[in-house]
Coordinates of C-alpha atoms and ligand atoms in Angstrom, one line a residue:
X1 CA 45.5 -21.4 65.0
X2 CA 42.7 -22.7 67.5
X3 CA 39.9 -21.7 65.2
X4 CA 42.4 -23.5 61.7
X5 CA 42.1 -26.5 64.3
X6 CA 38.8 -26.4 65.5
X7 CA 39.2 -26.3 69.0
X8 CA 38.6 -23.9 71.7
X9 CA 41.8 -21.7 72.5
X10 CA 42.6 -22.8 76.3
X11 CA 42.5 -26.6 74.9
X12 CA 45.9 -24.9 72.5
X13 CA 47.1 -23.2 75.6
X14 CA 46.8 -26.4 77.3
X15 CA 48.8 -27.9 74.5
X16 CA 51.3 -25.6 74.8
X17 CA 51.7 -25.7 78.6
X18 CA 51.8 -30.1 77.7
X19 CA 54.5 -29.4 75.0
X20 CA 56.5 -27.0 77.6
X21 CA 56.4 -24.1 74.4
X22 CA 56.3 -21.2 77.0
X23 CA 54.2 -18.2 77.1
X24 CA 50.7 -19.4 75.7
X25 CA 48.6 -15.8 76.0
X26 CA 46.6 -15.2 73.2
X27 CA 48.7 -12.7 71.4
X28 CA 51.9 -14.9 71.3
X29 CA 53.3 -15.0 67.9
X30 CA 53.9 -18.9 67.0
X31 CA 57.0 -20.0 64.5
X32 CA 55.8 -22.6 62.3
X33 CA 57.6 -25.7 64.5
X34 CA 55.4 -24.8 67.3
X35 CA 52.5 -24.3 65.5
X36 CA 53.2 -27.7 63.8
X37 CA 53.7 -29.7 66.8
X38 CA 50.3 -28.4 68.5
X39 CA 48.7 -29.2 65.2
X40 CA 50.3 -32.9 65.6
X41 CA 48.9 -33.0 68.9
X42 CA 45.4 -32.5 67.6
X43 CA 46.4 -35.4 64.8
X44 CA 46.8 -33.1 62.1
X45 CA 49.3 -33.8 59.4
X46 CA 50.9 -30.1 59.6
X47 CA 53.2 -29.4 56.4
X48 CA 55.2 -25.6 56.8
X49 CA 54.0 -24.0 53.6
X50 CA 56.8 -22.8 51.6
X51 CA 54.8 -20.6 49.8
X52 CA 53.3 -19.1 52.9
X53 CA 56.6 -18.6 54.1
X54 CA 58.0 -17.3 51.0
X55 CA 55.0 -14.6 51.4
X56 CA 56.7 -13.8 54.6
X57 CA 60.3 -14.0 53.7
X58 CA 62.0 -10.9 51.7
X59 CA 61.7 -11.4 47.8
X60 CA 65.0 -13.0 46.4
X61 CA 66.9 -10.5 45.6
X62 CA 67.3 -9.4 41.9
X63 CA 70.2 -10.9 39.6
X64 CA 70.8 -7.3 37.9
X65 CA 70.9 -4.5 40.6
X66 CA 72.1 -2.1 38.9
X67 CA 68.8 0.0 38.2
X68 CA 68.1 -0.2 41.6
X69 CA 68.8 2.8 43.6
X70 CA 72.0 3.3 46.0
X71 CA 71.5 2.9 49.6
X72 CA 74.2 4.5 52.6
X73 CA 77.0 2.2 53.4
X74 CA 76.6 0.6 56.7
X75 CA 79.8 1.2 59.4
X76 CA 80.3 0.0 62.3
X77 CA 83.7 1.2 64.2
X78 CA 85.4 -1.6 66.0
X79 CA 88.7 -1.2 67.7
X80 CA 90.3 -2.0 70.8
X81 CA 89.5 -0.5 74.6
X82 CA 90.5 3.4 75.1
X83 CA 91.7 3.6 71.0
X84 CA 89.1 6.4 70.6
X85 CA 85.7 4.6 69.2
X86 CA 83.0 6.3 71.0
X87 CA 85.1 10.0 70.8
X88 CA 85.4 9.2 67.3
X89 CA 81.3 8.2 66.9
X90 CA 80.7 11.6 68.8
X91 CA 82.2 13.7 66.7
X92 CA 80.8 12.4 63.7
X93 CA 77.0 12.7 65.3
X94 CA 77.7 16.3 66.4
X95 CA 79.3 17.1 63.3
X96 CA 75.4 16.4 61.9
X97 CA 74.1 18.4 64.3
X98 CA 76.7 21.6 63.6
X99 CA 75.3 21.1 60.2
X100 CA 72.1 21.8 60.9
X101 CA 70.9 18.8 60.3
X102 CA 68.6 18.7 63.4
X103 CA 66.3 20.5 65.1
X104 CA 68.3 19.4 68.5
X105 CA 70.2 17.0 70.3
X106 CA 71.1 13.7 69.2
X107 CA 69.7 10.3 70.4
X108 CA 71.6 7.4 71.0
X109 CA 69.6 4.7 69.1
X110 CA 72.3 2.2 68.4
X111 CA 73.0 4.1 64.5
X112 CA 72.8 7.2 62.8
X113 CA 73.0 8.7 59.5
X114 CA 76.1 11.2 58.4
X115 CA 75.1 13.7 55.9
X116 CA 78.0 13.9 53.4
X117 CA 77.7 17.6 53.5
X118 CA 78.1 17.9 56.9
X119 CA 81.4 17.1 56.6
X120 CA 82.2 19.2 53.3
X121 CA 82.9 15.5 51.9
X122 CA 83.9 15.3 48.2
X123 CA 82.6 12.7 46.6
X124 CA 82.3 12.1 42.3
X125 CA 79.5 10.7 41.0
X126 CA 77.7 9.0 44.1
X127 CA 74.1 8.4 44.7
X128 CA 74.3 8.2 48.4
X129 CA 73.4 10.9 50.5
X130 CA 74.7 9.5 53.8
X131 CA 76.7 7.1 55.8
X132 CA 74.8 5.1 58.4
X133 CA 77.0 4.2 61.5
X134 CA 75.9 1.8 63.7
X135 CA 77.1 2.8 67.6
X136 CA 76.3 -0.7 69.1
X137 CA 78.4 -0.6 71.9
X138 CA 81.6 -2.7 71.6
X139 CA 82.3 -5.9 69.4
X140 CA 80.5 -8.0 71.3
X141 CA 77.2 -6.9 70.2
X142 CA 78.4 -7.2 67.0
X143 CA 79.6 -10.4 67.4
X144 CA 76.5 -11.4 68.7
X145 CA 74.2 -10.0 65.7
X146 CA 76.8 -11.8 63.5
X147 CA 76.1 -15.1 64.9
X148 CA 72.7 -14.4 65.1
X149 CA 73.5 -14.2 60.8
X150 CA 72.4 -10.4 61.3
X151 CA 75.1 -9.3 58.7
X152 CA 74.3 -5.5 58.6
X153 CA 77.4 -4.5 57.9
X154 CA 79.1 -3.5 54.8
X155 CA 82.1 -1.4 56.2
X156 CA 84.4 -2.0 59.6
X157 CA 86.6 1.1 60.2
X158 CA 89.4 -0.8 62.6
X159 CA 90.5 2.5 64.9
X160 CA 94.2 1.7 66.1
X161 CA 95.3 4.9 68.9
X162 CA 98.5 5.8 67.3
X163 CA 100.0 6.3 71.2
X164 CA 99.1 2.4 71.4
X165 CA 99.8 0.5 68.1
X166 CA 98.3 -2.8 67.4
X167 CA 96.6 -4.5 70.8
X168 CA 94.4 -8.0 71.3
X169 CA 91.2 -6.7 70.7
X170 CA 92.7 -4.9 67.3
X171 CA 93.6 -8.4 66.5
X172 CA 90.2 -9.4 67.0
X173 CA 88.9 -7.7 64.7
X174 CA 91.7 -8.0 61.9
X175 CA 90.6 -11.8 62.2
X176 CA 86.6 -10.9 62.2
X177 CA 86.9 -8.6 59.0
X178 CA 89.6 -10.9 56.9
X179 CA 86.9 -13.9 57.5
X180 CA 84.0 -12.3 56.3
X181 CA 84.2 -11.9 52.3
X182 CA 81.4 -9.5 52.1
X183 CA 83.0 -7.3 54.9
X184 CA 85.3 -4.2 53.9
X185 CA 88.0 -2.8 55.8
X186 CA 89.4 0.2 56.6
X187 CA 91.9 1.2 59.2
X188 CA 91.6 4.9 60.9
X189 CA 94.7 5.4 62.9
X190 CA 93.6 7.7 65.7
X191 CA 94.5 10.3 68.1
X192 CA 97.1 11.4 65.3
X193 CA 96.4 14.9 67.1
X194 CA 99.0 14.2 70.0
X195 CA 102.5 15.0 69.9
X196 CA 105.0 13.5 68.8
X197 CA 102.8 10.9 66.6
X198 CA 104.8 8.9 63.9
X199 CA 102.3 6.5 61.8
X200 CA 104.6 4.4 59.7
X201 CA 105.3 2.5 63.0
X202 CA 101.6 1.3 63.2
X203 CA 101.3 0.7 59.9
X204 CA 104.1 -2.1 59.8
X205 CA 102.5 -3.4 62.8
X206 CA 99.3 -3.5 60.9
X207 CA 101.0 -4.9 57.7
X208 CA 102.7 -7.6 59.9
X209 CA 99.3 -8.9 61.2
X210 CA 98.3 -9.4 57.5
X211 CA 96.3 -6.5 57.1
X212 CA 97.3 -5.2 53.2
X213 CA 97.4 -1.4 53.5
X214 CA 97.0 0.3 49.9
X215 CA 100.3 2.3 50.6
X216 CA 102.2 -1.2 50.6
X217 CA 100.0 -2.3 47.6
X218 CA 97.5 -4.0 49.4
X219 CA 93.5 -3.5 49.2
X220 CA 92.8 -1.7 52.7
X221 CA 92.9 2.1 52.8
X222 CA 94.0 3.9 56.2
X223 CA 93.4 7.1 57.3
X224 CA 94.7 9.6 59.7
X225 CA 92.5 10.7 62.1
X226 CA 91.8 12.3 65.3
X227 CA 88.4 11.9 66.6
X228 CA 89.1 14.4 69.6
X229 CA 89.4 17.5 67.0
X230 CA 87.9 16.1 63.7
X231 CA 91.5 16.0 62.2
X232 CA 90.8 14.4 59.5
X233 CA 87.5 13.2 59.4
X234 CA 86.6 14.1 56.1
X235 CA 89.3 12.0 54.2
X236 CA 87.8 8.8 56.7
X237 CA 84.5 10.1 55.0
X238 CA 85.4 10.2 51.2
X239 CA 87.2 7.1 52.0
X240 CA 83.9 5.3 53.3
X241 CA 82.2 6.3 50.3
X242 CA 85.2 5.4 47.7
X243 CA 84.8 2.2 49.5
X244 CA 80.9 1.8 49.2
X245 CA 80.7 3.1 46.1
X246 CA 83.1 0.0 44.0
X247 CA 81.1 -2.4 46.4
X248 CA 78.0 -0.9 44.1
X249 CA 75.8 -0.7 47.5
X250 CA 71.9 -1.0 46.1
X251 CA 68.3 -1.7 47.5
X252 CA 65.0 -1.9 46.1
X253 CA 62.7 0.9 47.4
X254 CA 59.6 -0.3 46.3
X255 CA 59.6 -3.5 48.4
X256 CA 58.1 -4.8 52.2
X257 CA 60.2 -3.8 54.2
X258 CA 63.4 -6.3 55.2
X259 CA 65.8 -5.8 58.2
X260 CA 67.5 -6.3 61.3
X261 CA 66.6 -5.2 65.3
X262 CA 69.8 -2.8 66.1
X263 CA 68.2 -2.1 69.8
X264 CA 65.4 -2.6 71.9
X265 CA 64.2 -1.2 75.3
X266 CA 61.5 -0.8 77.5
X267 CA 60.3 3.1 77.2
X268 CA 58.0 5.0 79.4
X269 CA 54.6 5.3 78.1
X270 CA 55.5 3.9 74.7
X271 CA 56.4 0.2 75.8
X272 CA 58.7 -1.8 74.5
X273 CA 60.8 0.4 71.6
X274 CA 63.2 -0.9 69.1
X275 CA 65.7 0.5 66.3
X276 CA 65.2 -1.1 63.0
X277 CA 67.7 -0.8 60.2
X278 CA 65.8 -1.6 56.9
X279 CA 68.7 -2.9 54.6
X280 CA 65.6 -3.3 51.4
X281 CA 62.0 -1.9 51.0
X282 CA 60.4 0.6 52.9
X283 CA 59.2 0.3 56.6
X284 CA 55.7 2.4 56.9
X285 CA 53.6 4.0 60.1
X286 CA 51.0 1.1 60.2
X287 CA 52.8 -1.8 58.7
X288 CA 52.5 -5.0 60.5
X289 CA 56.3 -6.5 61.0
X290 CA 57.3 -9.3 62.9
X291 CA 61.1 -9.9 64.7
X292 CA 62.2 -13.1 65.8
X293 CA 59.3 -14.3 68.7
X294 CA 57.3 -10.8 68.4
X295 CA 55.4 -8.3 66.6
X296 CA 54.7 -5.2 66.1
X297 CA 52.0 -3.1 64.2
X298 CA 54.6 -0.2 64.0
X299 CA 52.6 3.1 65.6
X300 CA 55.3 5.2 66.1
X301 CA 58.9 5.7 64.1
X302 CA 61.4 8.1 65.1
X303 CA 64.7 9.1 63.3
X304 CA 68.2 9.3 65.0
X305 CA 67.4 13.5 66.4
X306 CA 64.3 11.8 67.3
X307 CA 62.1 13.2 64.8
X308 CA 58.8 11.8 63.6
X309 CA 58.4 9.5 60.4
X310 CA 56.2 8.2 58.7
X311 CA 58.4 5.7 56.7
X312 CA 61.4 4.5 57.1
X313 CA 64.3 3.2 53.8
X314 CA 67.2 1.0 53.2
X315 CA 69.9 2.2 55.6
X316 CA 68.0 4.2 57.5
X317 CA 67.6 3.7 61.6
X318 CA 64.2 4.2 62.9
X319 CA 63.0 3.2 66.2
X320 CA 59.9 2.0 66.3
X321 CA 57.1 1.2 69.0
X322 CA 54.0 -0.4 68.6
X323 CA 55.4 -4.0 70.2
X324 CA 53.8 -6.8 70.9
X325 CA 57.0 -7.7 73.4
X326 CA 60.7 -6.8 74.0
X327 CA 62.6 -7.7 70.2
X328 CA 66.2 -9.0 70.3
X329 CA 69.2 -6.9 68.9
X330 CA 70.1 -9.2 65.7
X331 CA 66.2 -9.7 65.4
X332 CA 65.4 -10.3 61.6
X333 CA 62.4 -7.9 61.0
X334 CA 59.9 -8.9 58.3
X335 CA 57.2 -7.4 56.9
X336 CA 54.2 -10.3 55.7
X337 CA 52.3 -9.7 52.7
X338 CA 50.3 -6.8 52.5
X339 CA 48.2 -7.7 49.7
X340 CA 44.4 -8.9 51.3
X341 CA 44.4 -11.4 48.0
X342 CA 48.3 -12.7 49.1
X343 CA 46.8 -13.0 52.9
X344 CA 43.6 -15.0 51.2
X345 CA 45.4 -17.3 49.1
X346 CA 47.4 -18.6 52.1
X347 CA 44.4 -19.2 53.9
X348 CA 43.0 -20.8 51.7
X349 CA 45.4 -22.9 51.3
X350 CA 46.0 -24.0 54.8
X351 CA 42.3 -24.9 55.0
X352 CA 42.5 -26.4 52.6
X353 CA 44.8 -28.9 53.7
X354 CA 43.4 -29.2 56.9
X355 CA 40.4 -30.0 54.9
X356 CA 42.1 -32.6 53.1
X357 CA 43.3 -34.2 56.1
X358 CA 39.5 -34.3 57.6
X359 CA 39.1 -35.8 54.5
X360 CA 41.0 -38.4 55.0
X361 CA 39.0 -39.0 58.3
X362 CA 36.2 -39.0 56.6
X363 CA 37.5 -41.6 54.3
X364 CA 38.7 -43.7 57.2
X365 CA 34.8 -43.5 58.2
X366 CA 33.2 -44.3 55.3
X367 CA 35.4 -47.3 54.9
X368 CA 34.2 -48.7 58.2
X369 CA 30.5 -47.6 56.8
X370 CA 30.9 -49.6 54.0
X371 CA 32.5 -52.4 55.7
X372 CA 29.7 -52.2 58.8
X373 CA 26.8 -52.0 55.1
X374 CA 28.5 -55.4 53.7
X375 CA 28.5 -57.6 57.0
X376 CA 25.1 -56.7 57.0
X377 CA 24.2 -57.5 53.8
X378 CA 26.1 -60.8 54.4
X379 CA 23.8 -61.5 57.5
X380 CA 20.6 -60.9 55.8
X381 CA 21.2 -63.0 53.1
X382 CA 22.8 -65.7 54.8
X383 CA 19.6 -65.0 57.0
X384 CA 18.1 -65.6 54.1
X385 CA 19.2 -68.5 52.8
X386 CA 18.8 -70.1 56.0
X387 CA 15.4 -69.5 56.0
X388 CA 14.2 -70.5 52.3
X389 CA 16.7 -73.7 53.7
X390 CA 14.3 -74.5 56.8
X391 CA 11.0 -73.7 55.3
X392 CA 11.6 -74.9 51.9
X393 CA 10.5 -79.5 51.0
X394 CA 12.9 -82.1 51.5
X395 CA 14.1 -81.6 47.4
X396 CA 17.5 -79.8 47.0
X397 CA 17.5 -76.3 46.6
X398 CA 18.8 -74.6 43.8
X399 CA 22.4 -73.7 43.8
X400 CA 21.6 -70.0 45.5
X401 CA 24.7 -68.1 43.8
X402 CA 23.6 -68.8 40.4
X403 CA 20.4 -67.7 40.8
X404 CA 20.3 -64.8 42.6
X405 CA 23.1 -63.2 39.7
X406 CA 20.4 -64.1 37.4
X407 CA 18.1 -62.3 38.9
X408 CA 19.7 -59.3 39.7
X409 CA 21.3 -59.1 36.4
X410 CA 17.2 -59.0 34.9
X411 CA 16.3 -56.6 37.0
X412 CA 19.5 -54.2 36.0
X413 CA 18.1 -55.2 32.2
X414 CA 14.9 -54.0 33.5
X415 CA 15.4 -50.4 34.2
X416 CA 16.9 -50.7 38.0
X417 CA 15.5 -47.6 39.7
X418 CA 18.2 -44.8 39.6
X419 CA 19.0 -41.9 42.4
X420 CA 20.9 -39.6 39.6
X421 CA 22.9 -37.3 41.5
X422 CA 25.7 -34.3 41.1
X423 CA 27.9 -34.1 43.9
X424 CA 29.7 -31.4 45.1
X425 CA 32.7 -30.6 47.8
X426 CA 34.5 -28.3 49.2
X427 CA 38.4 -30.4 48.3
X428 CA 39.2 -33.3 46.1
X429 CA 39.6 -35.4 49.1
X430 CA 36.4 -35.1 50.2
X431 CA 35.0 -35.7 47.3
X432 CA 36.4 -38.9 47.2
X433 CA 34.9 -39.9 50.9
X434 CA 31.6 -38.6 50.0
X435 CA 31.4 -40.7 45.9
X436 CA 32.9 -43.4 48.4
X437 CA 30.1 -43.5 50.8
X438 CA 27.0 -42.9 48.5
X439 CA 27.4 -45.2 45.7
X440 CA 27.0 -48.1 47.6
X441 CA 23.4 -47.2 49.2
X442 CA 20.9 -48.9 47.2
X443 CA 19.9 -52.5 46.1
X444 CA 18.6 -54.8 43.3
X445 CA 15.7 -52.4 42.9
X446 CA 16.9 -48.9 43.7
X447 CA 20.4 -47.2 43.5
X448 CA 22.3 -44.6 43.5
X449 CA 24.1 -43.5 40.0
X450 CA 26.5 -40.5 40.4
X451 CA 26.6 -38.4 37.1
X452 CA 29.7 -36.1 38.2
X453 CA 31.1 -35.1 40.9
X454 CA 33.7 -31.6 41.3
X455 CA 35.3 -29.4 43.9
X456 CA 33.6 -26.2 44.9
X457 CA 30.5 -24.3 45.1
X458 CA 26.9 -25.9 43.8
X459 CA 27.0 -23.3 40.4
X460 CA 24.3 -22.5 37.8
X461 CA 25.4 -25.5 35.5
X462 CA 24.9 -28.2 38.1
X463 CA 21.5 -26.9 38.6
X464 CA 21.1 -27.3 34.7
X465 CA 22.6 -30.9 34.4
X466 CA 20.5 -32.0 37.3
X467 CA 17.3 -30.9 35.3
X468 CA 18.2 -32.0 32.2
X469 CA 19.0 -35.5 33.5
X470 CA 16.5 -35.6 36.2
X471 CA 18.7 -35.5 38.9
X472 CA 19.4 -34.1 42.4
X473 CA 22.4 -32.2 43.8
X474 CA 24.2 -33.0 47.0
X475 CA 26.6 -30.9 48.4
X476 CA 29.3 -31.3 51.1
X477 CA 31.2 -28.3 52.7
X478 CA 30.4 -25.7 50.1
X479 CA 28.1 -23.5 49.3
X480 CA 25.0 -22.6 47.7
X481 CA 24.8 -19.1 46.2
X482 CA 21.3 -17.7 47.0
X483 CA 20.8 -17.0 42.9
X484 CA 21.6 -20.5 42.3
X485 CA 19.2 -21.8 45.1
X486 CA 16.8 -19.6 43.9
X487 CA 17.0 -21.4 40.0
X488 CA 17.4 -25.0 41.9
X489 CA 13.9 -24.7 43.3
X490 CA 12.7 -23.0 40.1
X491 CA 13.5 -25.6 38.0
X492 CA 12.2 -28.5 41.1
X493 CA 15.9 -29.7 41.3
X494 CA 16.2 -31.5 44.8
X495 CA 19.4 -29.9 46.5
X496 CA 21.2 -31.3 49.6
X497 CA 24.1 -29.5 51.7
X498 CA 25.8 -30.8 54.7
X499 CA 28.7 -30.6 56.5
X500 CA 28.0 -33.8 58.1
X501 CA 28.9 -37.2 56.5
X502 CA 26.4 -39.2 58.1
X503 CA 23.3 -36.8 57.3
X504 CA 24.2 -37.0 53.8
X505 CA 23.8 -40.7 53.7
X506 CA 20.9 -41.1 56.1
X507 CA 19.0 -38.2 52.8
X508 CA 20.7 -40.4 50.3
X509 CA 19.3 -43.6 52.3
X510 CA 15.8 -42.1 52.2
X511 CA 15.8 -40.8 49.0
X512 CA 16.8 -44.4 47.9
X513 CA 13.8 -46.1 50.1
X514 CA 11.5 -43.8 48.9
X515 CA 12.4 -45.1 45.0
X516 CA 11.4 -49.0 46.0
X517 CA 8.1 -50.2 45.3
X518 CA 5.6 -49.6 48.1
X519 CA 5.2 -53.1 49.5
X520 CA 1.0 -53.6 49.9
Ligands
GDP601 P1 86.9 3.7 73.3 O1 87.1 2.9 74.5 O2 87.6 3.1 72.1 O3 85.5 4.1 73.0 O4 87.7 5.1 73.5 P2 87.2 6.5 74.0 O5 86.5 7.2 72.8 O6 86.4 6.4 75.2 O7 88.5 7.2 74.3 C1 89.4 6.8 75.3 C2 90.3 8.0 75.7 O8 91.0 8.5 74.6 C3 89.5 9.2 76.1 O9 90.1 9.8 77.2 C4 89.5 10.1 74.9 O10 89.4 11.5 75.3 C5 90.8 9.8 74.3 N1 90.8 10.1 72.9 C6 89.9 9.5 72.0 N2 90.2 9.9 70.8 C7 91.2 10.8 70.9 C8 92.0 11.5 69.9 O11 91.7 11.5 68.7 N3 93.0 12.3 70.4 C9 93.3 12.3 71.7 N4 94.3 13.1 72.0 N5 92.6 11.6 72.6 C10 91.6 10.8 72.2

């Protein structure tokens, strides 16, 4: 930002410190407001580029998915206090682990992946491997991502302990899933191991709290389960994926990576760690991502047994280190362009419209050159007149206005001395300034003519249309390609770059003088 602006970076941490924007060390990652107002200090014009954000922000995503390939449902298990939710999240991470899935223990990284066949699981006709369960502690966290808009979930299972029926915090979530349309539900009534259990009971509860159970020809499936001794566990599986499977659950592969921050912690020796859930793309070792007010250029990733990867796709939990600072759970996680040519573009375009807003200064100069250039001229000729009045014999002297048109109107018939020139710059703005402030440099006897002007580099074909019409080329902000320099002084073509307004005149000024007829 301080070299876009032009100024050194303590005057931005300065700025910063001014506009009370918080940490200013060199590495922090601005949001666009911030970066606007410091910009706005410095009297830029700052405008958020859309299409810089847009190279930031996750591709819309496609009308037609169906060609795109499945992804795992996402699950989070809600329920109320002591109904069984961590037991039940156990069983179904050592149930991948009895299945050989891992070379060890399990990590807790906020989700992990279910192997259908871990569980013998039937399913017909599914694309998805797995079932991604988020373990995020309670509902609060998930309330929390969810106002945060961090909407990672596709499936709630509500577990309701069949020894307890329907409590406050069940309610809670009843309300939670029945608000959000994009939400499924499923109910797992639990602990249907102990004695004595009778189901129907809960399920009227459930039914009388609005929640439309299939069995009473609703939409919400329930299950039997008990989490302590896997009792049914399975059907909860083939359920999850009967569920998944008509909401048509889809991500593009072949994408930047797009998510959400499930975790983050402070590790020893690898800094600050966080899980990422990628919901489209693919995350890779390397890629630079930012999440909310931080960065990361991703180093390491690690799967949920804590295994090494090297890239990470939709629905799958990685944690990753390589952070600038500590993400936020609920973090979205974004992955910018790439592309060096994407990255260039946007540059270009923001200097460029910093260069049209020195432009403008420039304009705002030129106009006070020009205004500074016609008082002047005013003085001398009133100085002028005053003179030839003083000096001149006691008979009136001719009405001066007349003449002096006249005159200069004969000397334009004459052949008026010409400075032909091309100019170039670097922005149509500064073009503008630069035509602005040249074409009035002259006189009756010498002046400047401007035979075209453009934006960008001095090329080949200026050179060739300042030879052919005996002209010079004056360039501000760009640049002269050595091959075309080379033919400029071939062909004698005078050629003039600056990046400062006022030498360009003071060579056009000279150039001018040096076209008037030596006075003897
Ligand atoms: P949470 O607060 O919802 O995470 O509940 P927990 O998983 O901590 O379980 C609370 C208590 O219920 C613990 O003592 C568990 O052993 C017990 N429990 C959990 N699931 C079952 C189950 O399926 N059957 C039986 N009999 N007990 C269970």
């Amino acid at each position: 930002l301080a070299k876009l602006l032009r100024v050194k970076q303590d005057r931005i941490a300065d700025i910063m410190y001014d506009l009370e924007l918080g940490n200013s060390e060199y590495d922090r990652v601005l949001k666009a407001d911030d970066a606007s107002l410091i910009a706005m200090e410095l009297e830029y014009n700052p405008v958020v580029d859309d299409v810089a954000a847009f190279d930031i922000y996750p591709e819309p995503m496609p009308s037609d998915q169906s060609s795109l390939p499945a992804r795992p449902p996402i699950v989070t298990i809600m329920g109320h206090v002591d109904h069984g939710k961590t037991t039940l999240l156990d069983t179904l991470r050592s149930a991948t682990v009895a299945a050989g899935e891992s070379g060890g223990i399990t990590q807790h990284i906020g989700a992990f992946s279910v192997p259908l066949n871990s569980l013998s699981v039937q399913t017909s006709g599914t694309n998805s491997k797995t079932v991604t369960f988020l373990d995020t502690p309670g509902h609060a966290a998930f309330s929390a991502m969810r106002a945060r808009g961090a909407n990672v979930t596709d499936i709630i299972v509500l577990v309701v302990a069949a020894d307890d029926g329907v409590m406050p915090q069940t309610r809670e979530v009843i309300n939670l899933a029945t608000k959000d349309s994009k939400v499924q539900m499923i109910v797992a009534i639990n602990k249907c191991d102990k004695p004595g259990i009778d189901a129907t009971n809960i399920k009227h509860d459930l039914l009388s709290e609005g929640v439309e159970l299939e069995e009473f020809g609703g939409d919400i499936p329930c299950v039997e389960v008990s989490g302590l001794t896997g009792l049914g566990l399975d059907k909860l599986m083939e359920t999850i994926i009967a569920v998944a499977e008509i909401s048509d659950l889809r991500a593009e592969k072949n994408l930047r990576a797009h998510g959400h921050v499930l975790e983050a912690r402070m590790e020893k020796g690898k800094g600050a760690v966080a899980t990422v859930l990628v919901s489209r793309g693919t995350l890779n070792r390397g890629d630079p991502i930012v999440a909310g007010a931080t960065w990361a250029k991703v180093r390491q990733m690690t799967d949920d047994k804590g295994r090494a990867v090297t890239s990470a796709t939709p629905g799958m939990p990685v944690t990753v280190s390589g952070w600038d600072s500590l993400p936020v759970a609920g973090d979205e996680v974004l992955a910018p362009s790439p592309s060096k040519k994407a990255a260039d573009e946007v540059k270009r375009a923001v200097t460029n419209r910093i260069r049209e807003k020195e432009a403008e200064t420039l304009m705002d100069d030129v106009q006070s050159i020009n205004e500074k250039r016609r008082l002047d001229r005013r003085r001398r000729n009133d100085q002028l007149l005053a003179t030839s009045s003083k000096g001149g014999n006691a008979a009136p002297a001719p009405a001066p206005a007349p003449a002096s048109a006249s005159a200069y109107a004969q000397d334009e018939d004459d052949g008026i001395k010409e400075l032909r020139l091309i100019v170039k710059a670097d922005v149509s703005g500064t073009i503008e300034a630069v035509v602005g402030a040249i074409e009035g440099i002259g006189n009756k006897e010498a002046r400047v003519s401007i035979i075209q002007s453009g934006v960008g580099d001095v090329t080949d074909s200026d050179v060739a249309l300042a030879k052919t019409t005996d002209g010079m080329i004056l360039g501000f902000n760009v640049s002269v390609p050595r091959n075309v320099e080379g033919m400029a002084s071939q062909a004698c073509v005078p050629l003039h770059v600056d990046t400062v307004i006022y030498r360009l005149i003071e060579e056009v000024t000279a150039r001018v003088t040096a076209l008037l007829p030596k006075i003897i």
